mmCIF file of C-alpha atoms and ligand atoms in Angstrom:
data_model
loop_
_atom_site.group_PDB
_atom_site.id
_atom_site.type_symbol
_atom_site.label_atom_id
_atom_site.label_comp_id
_atom_site.label_asym_id
_atom_site.label_seq_id
_atom_site.Cartn_x
_atom_site.Cartn_y
_atom_site.Cartn_z
ATOM 1 C CA MET S 142 -18.845 -24.005 10.886
ATOM 2 C CA THR S 143 -16.172 -26.394 12.065
ATOM 3 C CA ASP S 144 -17.239 -29.917 13.656
ATOM 4 C CA THR S 145 -16.575 -28.774 17.098
ATOM 5 C CA LEU S 146 -16.834 -24.880 17.040
ATOM 6 C CA SER S 147 -20.270 -23.367 16.637
ATOM 7 C CA ILE S 148 -19.982 -19.832 15.012
ATOM 8 C CA THR S 149 -22.877 -17.448 14.529
ATOM 9 C CA VAL S 150 -22.433 -15.824 11.231
ATOM 10 C CA LYS S 151 -23.947 -12.442 10.136
ATOM 11 C CA ARG S 152 -22.914 -11.462 6.681
ATOM 12 C CA THR S 153 -22.341 -7.908 5.380
ATOM 13 C CA THR S 154 -25.012 -6.742 2.991
ATOM 14 C CA ALA S 155 -22.672 -4.187 1.628
ATOM 15 C CA SER S 156 -19.216 -5.331 0.778
ATOM 16 C CA ARG S 157 -16.579 -2.431 0.624
ATOM 17 C CA LEU S 158 -14.107 -4.425 -1.380
ATOM 18 C CA HIS S 159 -14.811 -2.567 -4.690
ATOM 19 C CA GLU S 160 -13.693 0.795 -2.789
ATOM 20 C CA VAL S 161 -10.253 -0.669 -2.371
ATOM 21 C CA ASP S 162 -7.377 1.141 -4.193
ATOM 22 C CA LEU S 163 -4.060 -0.743 -3.582
ATOM 23 C CA ASP S 164 -2.106 1.912 -5.506
ATOM 24 C CA THR S 165 -2.850 4.349 -2.633
ATOM 25 C CA LEU S 166 -3.167 1.981 0.225
ATOM 26 C CA LYS S 167 -1.703 2.993 3.741
ATOM 27 C CA PHE S 168 -1.003 0.181 6.491
ATOM 28 C CA GLY S 169 -3.805 -0.488 8.846
ATOM 29 C CA GLN S 170 -6.538 1.712 7.559
ATOM 30 C CA THR S 171 -8.669 -0.503 5.187
ATOM 31 C CA PHE S 172 -10.632 -3.039 6.992
ATOM 32 C CA ALA S 173 -11.881 -6.125 5.610
ATOM 33 C CA ASP S 174 -15.726 -6.720 5.634
ATOM 34 C CA HIS S 175 -16.174 -8.988 8.724
ATOM 35 C CA MET S 176 -14.759 -9.314 12.389
ATOM 36 C CA LEU S 177 -14.810 -12.142 14.689
ATOM 37 C CA MET S 178 -15.772 -11.883 18.387
ATOM 38 C CA ALA S 179 -16.005 -14.065 21.207
ATOM 39 C CA ASP S 180 -16.915 -13.408 24.870
ATOM 40 C CA TYR S 181 -15.388 -14.744 28.009
ATOM 41 C CA ALA S 182 -17.986 -14.710 30.852
ATOM 42 C CA ASP S 183 -18.982 -17.023 33.817
ATOM 43 C CA GLY S 184 -15.639 -18.674 33.462
ATOM 44 C CA LYS S 185 -15.594 -19.838 29.904
ATOM 45 C CA TRP S 186 -15.131 -18.772 26.357
ATOM 46 C CA GLY S 187 -18.225 -18.863 24.074
ATOM 47 C CA ASN S 188 -20.654 -16.901 21.938
ATOM 48 C CA VAL S 189 -18.376 -16.836 18.981
ATOM 49 C CA GLN S 190 -19.654 -14.595 16.028
ATOM 50 C CA ILE S 191 -18.666 -13.205 12.795
ATOM 51 C CA LEU S 192 -20.315 -9.919 12.154
ATOM 52 C CA PRO S 193 -19.789 -7.075 9.735
ATOM 53 C CA TYR S 194 -16.726 -5.001 10.568
ATOM 54 C CA GLY S 195 -18.159 -2.089 12.711
ATOM 55 C CA PRO S 196 -17.917 -0.095 15.871
ATOM 56 C CA LEU S 197 -18.244 -1.498 19.300
ATOM 57 C CA GLU S 198 -20.652 -0.163 22.026
ATOM 58 C CA LEU S 199 -18.520 -0.018 25.362
ATOM 59 C CA SER S 200 -19.028 1.214 28.852
ATOM 60 C CA PRO S 201 -16.747 4.309 29.448
ATOM 61 C CA ALA S 202 -15.691 2.103 32.493
ATOM 62 C CA THR S 203 -14.556 -0.742 30.304
ATOM 63 C CA ALA S 204 -11.488 -2.078 32.256
ATOM 64 C CA ALA S 205 -9.025 -2.423 29.428
ATOM 65 C CA LEU S 206 -9.362 1.301 28.565
ATOM 66 C CA HIS S 207 -8.175 2.250 32.289
ATOM 67 C CA TYR S 208 -5.593 -0.342 33.349
ATOM 68 C CA GLY S 209 -4.253 -1.586 29.918
ATOM 69 C CA GLN S 210 -5.538 -5.478 30.368
ATOM 70 C CA THR S 211 -5.156 -6.059 26.751
ATOM 71 C CA CYS S 212 -2.866 -7.773 24.261
ATOM 72 C CA PHE S 213 -2.815 -8.459 20.544
ATOM 73 C CA GLU S 214 -1.079 -10.364 17.603
ATOM 74 C CA GLY S 215 -0.333 -9.692 14.096
ATOM 75 C CA MET S 216 -0.263 -12.154 11.316
ATOM 76 C CA LYS S 217 -0.564 -12.072 7.411
ATOM 77 C CA ALA S 218 -2.636 -13.944 4.896
ATOM 78 C CA TYR S 219 -1.006 -14.275 1.523
ATOM 79 C CA ARG S 220 -2.435 -15.552 -1.878
ATOM 80 C CA LEU S 221 -0.261 -17.873 -3.610
ATOM 81 C CA ALA S 222 0.493 -17.895 -7.330
ATOM 82 C CA ASN S 223 -2.036 -20.686 -7.688
ATOM 83 C CA GLY S 224 -4.625 -18.411 -6.014
ATOM 84 C CA GLN S 225 -4.730 -20.431 -2.610
ATOM 85 C CA VAL S 226 -4.905 -18.383 0.557
ATOM 86 C CA VAL S 227 -2.394 -19.236 3.359
ATOM 87 C CA VAL S 228 -1.664 -17.854 6.656
ATOM 88 C CA TRP S 229 2.136 -17.630 7.818
ATOM 89 C CA ARG S 230 2.474 -19.745 11.055
ATOM 90 C CA PRO S 231 -0.655 -18.736 12.785
ATOM 91 C CA GLU S 232 -0.336 -21.445 15.371
ATOM 92 C CA LYS S 233 2.801 -19.764 16.661
ATOM 93 C CA ASN S 234 0.698 -16.492 17.198
ATOM 94 C CA CYS S 235 -2.032 -18.451 18.786
ATOM 95 C CA LYS S 236 0.621 -19.655 21.520
ATOM 96 C CA ARG S 237 2.099 -16.370 21.882
ATOM 97 C CA LEU S 238 -1.411 -14.763 22.419
ATOM 98 C CA GLN S 239 -1.755 -17.523 25.120
ATOM 99 C CA HIS S 240 1.602 -16.453 26.713
ATOM 100 C CA SER S 241 0.739 -12.744 26.546
ATOM 101 C CA ALA S 242 -2.785 -13.385 28.077
ATOM 102 C CA GLU S 243 -1.252 -15.465 31.018
ATOM 103 C CA ARG S 244 0.999 -12.487 31.850
ATOM 104 C CA LEU S 245 -1.761 -10.065 31.849
ATOM 105 C CA CYS S 246 -4.006 -12.343 33.808
ATOM 106 C CA ILE S 247 -6.447 -12.821 30.799
ATOM 107 C CA PRO S 248 -8.093 -16.327 30.431
ATOM 108 C CA PRO S 249 -6.272 -17.663 27.284
ATOM 109 C CA VAL S 250 -8.324 -18.056 24.148
ATOM 110 C CA PRO S 251 -8.732 -21.732 23.335
ATOM 111 C CA GLU S 252 -6.731 -22.988 20.091
ATOM 112 C CA GLU S 253 -10.059 -24.153 18.780
ATOM 113 C CA ILE S 254 -11.495 -20.697 18.837
ATOM 114 C CA PHE S 255 -8.405 -18.676 17.773
ATOM 115 C CA MET S 256 -7.649 -21.212 14.844
ATOM 116 C CA GLY S 257 -11.232 -22.150 13.955
ATOM 117 C CA GLY S 258 -12.467 -18.493 14.042
ATOM 118 C CA LEU S 259 -9.549 -17.360 11.876
ATOM 119 C CA ARG S 260 -10.402 -19.838 9.193
ATOM 120 C CA GLU S 261 -14.088 -18.937 9.187
ATOM 121 C CA LEU S 262 -13.372 -15.300 9.045
ATOM 122 C CA LEU S 263 -10.764 -15.713 6.115
ATOM 123 C CA LEU S 264 -13.174 -18.063 4.293
ATOM 124 C CA LEU S 265 -15.736 -15.288 4.410
ATOM 125 C CA ASP S 266 -13.269 -12.405 3.488
ATOM 126 C CA GLU S 267 -11.103 -14.516 1.172
ATOM 127 C CA ALA S 268 -11.536 -12.095 -1.725
ATOM 128 C CA TRP S 269 -9.734 -9.439 0.420
ATOM 129 C CA VAL S 270 -6.348 -11.279 0.301
ATOM 130 C CA PRO S 271 -4.622 -9.166 -2.406
ATOM 131 C CA ASN S 272 -3.272 -10.968 -5.468
ATOM 132 C CA ARG S 273 -0.233 -8.426 -5.832
ATOM 133 C CA PRO S 274 3.460 -9.236 -4.865
ATOM 134 C CA GLY S 275 4.193 -7.342 -1.616
ATOM 135 C CA TYR S 276 0.757 -7.105 -0.573
ATOM 136 C CA SER S 277 -1.214 -9.058 2.152
ATOM 137 C CA LEU S 278 -4.136 -9.073 4.418
ATOM 138 C CA TYR S 279 -2.794 -8.158 7.911
ATOM 139 C CA ILE S 280 -4.551 -10.091 10.639
ATOM 140 C CA ARG S 281 -5.211 -8.499 13.940
ATOM 141 C CA PRO S 282 -6.458 -10.744 16.828
ATOM 142 C CA PHE S 283 -6.651 -8.999 20.262
ATOM 143 C CA LEU S 284 -8.249 -9.571 23.621
ATOM 144 C CA PHE S 285 -9.329 -7.101 26.148
ATOM 145 C CA ALA S 286 -10.916 -6.705 29.519
ATOM 146 C CA THR S 287 -14.626 -5.781 29.378
ATOM 147 C CA ASP S 288 -15.830 -5.479 32.951
ATOM 148 C CA PRO S 289 -17.395 -2.079 33.442
ATOM 149 C CA PHE S 290 -15.501 -1.579 36.625
ATOM 150 C CA VAL S 291 -12.801 1.010 37.763
ATOM 151 C CA GLY S 292 -11.598 -0.995 40.613
ATOM 152 C CA VAL S 293 -8.087 -2.411 40.185
ATOM 153 C CA ARG S 294 -8.237 -6.039 39.616
ATOM 154 C CA PRO S 295 -8.334 -8.422 36.610
ATOM 155 C CA SER S 296 -11.534 -8.319 34.870
ATOM 156 C CA ASP S 297 -14.086 -11.049 34.977
ATOM 157 C CA THR S 298 -15.287 -10.819 31.468
ATOM 158 C CA TYR S 299 -13.157 -10.401 28.313
ATOM 159 C CA LYS S 300 -13.516 -10.187 24.418
ATOM 160 C CA PHE S 301 -11.597 -11.846 21.850
ATOM 161 C CA MET S 302 -11.720 -10.367 18.505
ATOM 162 C CA ILE S 303 -10.125 -10.797 15.131
ATOM 163 C CA PHE S 304 -10.387 -8.033 12.167
ATOM 164 C CA CYS S 305 -8.176 -7.841 9.191
ATOM 165 C CA SER S 306 -6.754 -4.938 7.204
ATOM 166 C CA LEU S 307 -4.837 -4.560 3.916
ATOM 167 C CA ALA S 308 -1.291 -4.187 4.086
ATOM 168 C CA GLY S 309 1.384 -3.226 1.384
ATOM 169 C CA VAL S 310 4.768 -1.867 2.033
ATOM 170 C CA TYR S 311 5.263 -0.912 5.670
ATOM 171 C CA TYR S 312 8.518 1.119 5.649
ATOM 172 C CA ALA S 313 8.916 2.630 2.148
ATOM 173 C CA GLN S 314 12.679 3.188 2.875
ATOM 174 C CA PRO S 315 15.602 1.735 4.750
ATOM 175 C CA LEU S 316 15.536 3.020 8.130
ATOM 176 C CA LYS S 317 17.610 5.722 10.104
ATOM 177 C CA VAL S 318 17.453 4.970 13.952
ATOM 178 C CA ARG S 319 19.291 5.663 17.011
ATOM 179 C CA ILE S 320 20.331 3.794 19.977
ATOM 180 C CA GLU S 321 18.096 4.780 22.851
ATOM 181 C CA PRO S 322 20.049 5.803 25.747
ATOM 182 C CA HIS S 323 17.643 6.690 28.388
ATOM 183 C CA TYR S 324 13.987 5.452 27.897
ATOM 184 C CA THR S 325 13.011 1.755 28.216
ATOM 185 C CA ARG S 326 10.823 -0.598 26.391
ATOM 186 C CA ALA S 327 11.018 -3.544 28.746
ATOM 187 C CA ALA S 328 12.572 -4.367 32.214
ATOM 188 C CA LYS S 329 13.380 -7.831 33.668
ATOM 189 C CA GLY S 330 10.348 -9.036 35.082
ATOM 190 C CA GLY S 331 8.206 -6.800 32.959
ATOM 191 C CA THR S 332 5.810 -7.322 30.145
ATOM 192 C CA GLY S 333 8.212 -7.168 27.310
ATOM 193 C CA SER S 334 7.952 -10.668 25.982
ATOM 194 C CA ALA S 335 4.102 -10.173 25.915
ATOM 195 C CA LYS S 336 2.393 -8.484 23.109
ATOM 196 C CA ALA S 337 0.765 -5.958 25.506
ATOM 197 C CA GLY S 338 -0.977 -2.948 24.265
ATOM 198 C CA GLY S 339 0.770 -0.891 26.812
ATOM 199 C CA ASN S 340 4.422 -1.869 25.595
ATOM 200 C CA TYR S 341 3.530 -0.076 22.322
ATOM 201 C CA GLY S 342 1.855 3.000 23.771
ATOM 202 C CA GLY S 343 4.821 3.379 26.274
ATOM 203 C CA ALA S 344 7.206 3.540 23.288
ATOM 204 C CA TYR S 345 5.302 6.502 21.524
ATOM 205 C CA TYR S 346 6.888 9.208 23.544
ATOM 206 C CA PRO S 347 10.587 8.349 23.053
ATOM 207 C CA THR S 348 10.047 7.350 19.537
ATOM 208 C CA SER S 349 8.443 10.831 18.887
ATOM 209 C CA LEU S 350 11.336 12.407 20.429
ATOM 210 C CA ALA S 351 13.641 10.478 18.155
ATOM 211 C CA GLN S 352 11.348 11.218 15.078
ATOM 212 C CA GLN S 353 11.618 15.247 16.027
ATOM 213 C CA GLU S 354 15.308 14.580 15.239
ATOM 214 C CA GLY S 355 14.917 12.775 11.916
ATOM 215 C CA PHE S 356 14.971 9.085 13.083
ATOM 216 C CA GLN S 357 12.030 6.790 12.216
ATOM 217 C CA GLN S 358 12.479 4.499 15.180
ATOM 218 C CA VAL S 359 14.722 3.821 18.105
ATOM 219 C CA ILE S 360 16.833 0.804 18.944
ATOM 220 C CA TRP S 361 15.825 -0.435 22.492
ATOM 221 C CA THR S 362 18.574 -1.288 24.900
ATOM 222 C CA ASP S 363 18.431 -2.900 28.174
ATOM 223 C CA ALA S 364 16.710 -1.099 31.075
ATOM 224 C CA GLN S 365 19.576 -1.434 33.626
ATOM 225 C CA GLU S 366 22.510 -0.198 31.744
ATOM 226 C CA HIS S 367 21.346 0.905 28.293
ATOM 227 C CA ARG S 368 24.292 -1.287 27.178
ATOM 228 C CA TYR S 369 22.883 -4.197 25.116
ATOM 229 C CA ILE S 370 20.697 -4.079 22.100
ATOM 230 C CA GLU S 371 17.117 -5.394 22.514
ATOM 231 C CA GLU S 372 14.866 -4.608 19.728
ATOM 232 C CA ALA S 373 14.441 -2.141 16.751
ATOM 233 C CA GLY S 374 11.020 -0.119 17.216
ATOM 234 C CA THR S 375 8.378 -2.631 17.067
ATOM 235 C CA MET S 376 10.702 -5.303 15.634
ATOM 236 C CA ASN S 377 13.327 -7.718 16.509
ATOM 237 C CA ILE S 378 16.832 -6.928 15.302
ATOM 238 C CA ILE S 379 19.136 -9.050 13.517
ATOM 239 C CA PHE S 380 22.864 -8.390 12.535
ATOM 240 C CA ILE S 381 25.296 -9.889 10.187
ATOM 241 C CA LEU S 382 28.374 -9.553 12.073
ATOM 242 C CA ASP S 383 31.601 -10.761 10.521
ATOM 243 C CA GLY S 384 29.552 -13.188 8.464
ATOM 244 C CA LYS S 385 27.624 -14.590 11.409
ATOM 245 C CA VAL S 386 23.840 -13.993 11.899
ATOM 246 C CA VAL S 387 23.606 -12.363 15.373
ATOM 247 C CA THR S 388 20.508 -11.540 17.413
ATOM 248 C CA SER S 389 19.622 -10.721 21.031
ATOM 249 C CA PRO S 390 18.470 -13.868 22.872
ATOM 250 C CA LEU S 391 14.875 -14.264 23.923
ATOM 251 C CA SER S 392 14.260 -13.368 27.383
ATOM 252 C CA ASP S 393 11.307 -11.772 29.346
ATOM 253 C CA THR S 394 12.410 -8.294 27.722
ATOM 254 C CA ILE S 395 12.263 -9.568 24.140
ATOM 255 C CA LEU S 396 9.331 -10.548 21.957
ATOM 256 C CA ASP S 397 9.464 -13.992 20.609
ATOM 257 C CA GLY S 398 8.964 -12.813 16.942
ATOM 258 C CA VAL S 399 7.704 -15.243 14.477
ATOM 259 C CA THR S 400 9.687 -13.704 11.701
ATOM 260 C CA ARG S 401 12.766 -13.579 13.778
ATOM 261 C CA ASP S 402 12.244 -17.541 14.385
ATOM 262 C CA SER S 403 11.585 -17.959 10.661
ATOM 263 C CA VAL S 404 14.804 -16.323 9.738
ATOM 264 C CA LEU S 405 17.151 -17.889 12.258
ATOM 265 C CA THR S 406 15.534 -21.296 11.265
ATOM 266 C CA LEU S 407 16.317 -20.675 7.524
ATOM 267 C CA ALA S 408 19.726 -19.414 8.438
ATOM 268 C CA ARG S 409 20.652 -22.529 10.367
ATOM 269 C CA GLU S 410 19.158 -24.629 7.537
ATOM 270 C CA ALA S 411 21.524 -22.750 5.158
ATOM 271 C CA GLY S 412 24.445 -23.674 7.125
ATOM 272 C CA MET S 413 25.019 -20.077 8.422
ATOM 273 C CA SER S 414 26.463 -19.423 11.767
ATOM 274 C CA VAL S 415 23.729 -18.209 14.084
ATOM 275 C CA GLU S 416 24.423 -16.837 17.496
ATOM 276 C CA GLU S 417 21.425 -15.741 19.928
ATOM 277 C CA ARG S 418 23.441 -13.838 22.469
ATOM 278 C CA PRO S 419 23.620 -10.342 23.991
ATOM 279 C CA VAL S 420 25.215 -7.752 21.607
ATOM 280 C CA SER S 421 26.579 -4.457 23.255
ATOM 281 C CA VAL S 422 26.246 -1.252 21.703
ATOM 282 C CA GLU S 423 30.272 -0.992 22.191
ATOM 283 C CA GLU S 424 30.562 -4.228 20.184
ATOM 284 C CA LEU S 425 28.367 -2.833 17.481
ATOM 285 C CA ARG S 426 30.351 0.350 17.320
ATOM 286 C CA ASP S 427 33.596 -1.497 17.240
ATOM 287 C CA ALA S 428 32.300 -3.845 14.502
ATOM 288 C CA ILE S 429 31.204 -0.948 12.409
ATOM 289 C CA GLN S 430 34.510 0.886 12.753
ATOM 290 C CA ALA S 431 36.302 -2.329 11.883
ATOM 291 C CA GLY S 432 34.065 -2.947 8.939
ATOM 292 C CA LYS S 433 32.842 -6.023 10.392
ATOM 293 C CA LEU S 434 29.185 -5.234 10.434
ATOM 294 C CA ASN S 435 27.934 -6.590 7.184
ATOM 295 C CA ASP S 436 24.184 -5.782 7.751
ATOM 296 C CA ALA S 437 21.466 -4.944 10.275
ATOM 297 C CA PHE S 438 17.810 -5.216 9.834
ATOM 298 C CA GLY S 439 14.538 -5.156 11.810
ATOM 299 C CA VAL S 440 12.259 -8.243 11.461
ATOM 300 C CA GLY S 441 8.529 -8.270 12.138
ATOM 301 C CA THR S 442 5.159 -9.267 10.760
ATOM 302 C CA ALA S 443 4.224 -5.912 9.574
ATOM 303 C CA ALA S 444 7.509 -4.914 8.021
ATOM 304 C CA THR S 445 8.954 -8.450 7.308
ATOM 305 C CA PHE S 446 12.469 -7.365 6.719
ATOM 306 C CA ALA S 447 13.325 -3.461 7.451
ATOM 307 C CA PRO S 448 16.950 -2.648 6.491
ATOM 308 C CA ILE S 449 18.573 -0.237 8.652
ATOM 309 C CA GLN S 450 20.717 2.097 6.667
ATOM 310 C CA GLU S 451 21.826 4.745 9.252
ATOM 311 C CA LEU S 452 22.378 4.165 13.033
ATOM 312 C CA GLU S 453 23.241 6.965 15.527
ATOM 313 C CA ILE S 454 25.275 5.747 18.546
ATOM 314 C CA TYR S 455 25.477 8.281 21.155
ATOM 315 C CA GLY S 456 25.437 11.260 18.923
ATOM 316 C CA VAL S 457 27.630 9.688 16.180
ATOM 317 C CA ASN S 458 25.846 8.721 12.918
ATOM 318 C CA TYR S 459 26.995 5.710 11.065
ATOM 319 C CA VAL S 460 25.940 4.629 7.493
ATOM 320 C CA LEU S 461 25.627 0.837 7.633
ATOM 321 C CA PRO S 462 26.348 -1.515 4.933
ATOM 322 C CA SER S 463 23.414 -3.439 3.651
ATOM 323 C CA SER S 464 22.236 -6.059 1.102
ATOM 324 C CA SER S 465 24.799 -8.479 2.474
ATOM 325 C CA ALA S 466 24.585 -11.939 0.609
ATOM 326 C CA GLN S 467 23.281 -13.527 3.686
ATOM 327 C CA ALA S 468 20.406 -11.225 4.323
ATOM 328 C CA LEU S 469 19.514 -11.247 0.681
ATOM 329 C CA SER S 470 19.420 -14.967 0.423
ATOM 330 C CA LEU S 471 17.431 -15.300 3.801
ATOM 331 C CA LYS S 472 14.861 -12.882 2.525
ATOM 332 C CA LYS S 473 14.565 -14.558 -0.792
ATOM 333 C CA ARG S 474 14.213 -17.873 0.844
ATOM 334 C CA MET S 475 11.509 -16.758 3.103
ATOM 335 C CA GLU S 476 9.689 -14.953 0.249
ATOM 336 C CA ASP S 477 9.999 -18.106 -1.968
ATOM 337 C CA ILE S 478 8.456 -20.122 0.802
ATOM 338 C CA ARG S 479 5.637 -17.636 1.213
ATOM 339 C CA GLN S 480 4.930 -17.455 -2.430
ATOM 340 C CA GLY S 481 4.724 -21.233 -2.697
ATOM 341 C CA LEU S 482 7.752 -21.300 -5.196
ATOM 342 C CA VAL S 483 9.861 -23.778 -3.110
ATOM 343 C CA PRO S 484 8.646 -26.707 -0.865
ATOM 344 C CA ASP S 485 7.195 -25.656 2.481
ATOM 345 C CA THR S 486 9.195 -28.244 4.330
ATOM 346 C CA HIS S 487 8.523 -26.578 7.734
ATOM 347 C CA GLY S 488 4.690 -26.638 7.202
ATOM 348 C CA TRP S 489 4.741 -22.745 7.898
ATOM 349 C CA LEU S 490 1.931 -22.084 5.293
ATOM 350 C CA HIS S 491 -1.471 -22.721 6.990
ATOM 351 C CA PRO S 492 -3.878 -23.151 4.048
ATOM 352 C CA ILE S 493 -7.539 -21.669 4.319
ATOM 353 C CA ALA S 494 -9.360 -24.037 1.989
HETATM 354 C C1 COI Z 650 4.238 -6.614 13.736
HETATM 355 O O1 COI Z 650 5.211 -6.544 13.026
HETATM 356 O O2 COI Z 650 3.290 -7.159 13.588
HETATM 357 C C2 COI Z 650 4.186 -5.376 14.708
HETATM 358 O O3 COI Z 650 4.171 -5.830 15.964
HETATM 359 C C3 COI Z 650 4.014 -4.042 14.486
HETATM 360 C C4 COI Z 650 2.391 -3.771 14.683
HETATM 361 C C5 COI Z 650 2.493 -3.199 15.968
HETATM 362 C C6 COI Z 650 1.977 -2.888 13.456
#
């Protein structure tokens, strides 16, 4: 219990940790022993509990299942060389969940419940944070509407939950992707900057069409003209263009990625030239043809850095250069901070003591 937050804890009597085999691990399938749950009712958040991880009992009329009033977050806990457990910039995820909640008419979860609940949960499941390079405990906070009501209006009741699952490598190989010329992830005025469940469900169909043709992901373009690059699958996208670090600017169609922000901050700090500006498909194609695209990679919590090896632009496949000095040094710098090998001058590592 923290000083100000009251959490009821029911511990598991049968930990599943001994069943874990990191060698055969698949992302998002192996869940830690406990989960956090809080309820919103009568105009306030409360009833914060930690329980053994397990199924929920829900009415078939649960509002979130019908109208998508739900949003989520993704964070990672790491174990440092000295054994300490840290979470990467969770305050930023807390703020982003509050932003997503506001966009979806969900009462935001107070920081005290998000941060305090996270801490208590990780203290309890601390042993689940792997002690192996490249592995982490992926943390999934989420919010959903719980009114058993099929009328169309924001719910009066909600649940906030956090559970954790083991994570290793997300993409085993560099990506082959294509520019999406038709379908749209997000439109101006839409929910693209919120981590809304529907943004991901809506992406499945175009992604599956691309996958049938041998691509792993699509590169999303703007909804109006399909001319400007937006995101890479479920990640932000960063280019090294003519030696500069270039990425699409934040807007209501782009998720304010924590990894994106971390990479751009480190790039500026290293004296690299950073441009947050629209990048058109034409500019990208011209740069590839002129040999000026030095690198392209997706950045996100789950995948961290995902190099893009092949890019199809309107039917033409280009093999991209990778392993640029800039990308490699940014990746290394971030890894070094994450592992506690260099000073964390930004206070990005949130210790779970
Ligand atoms: C993340 O990188 O955290 C994502 O958003 C991907 C996730 C949906 C697995």
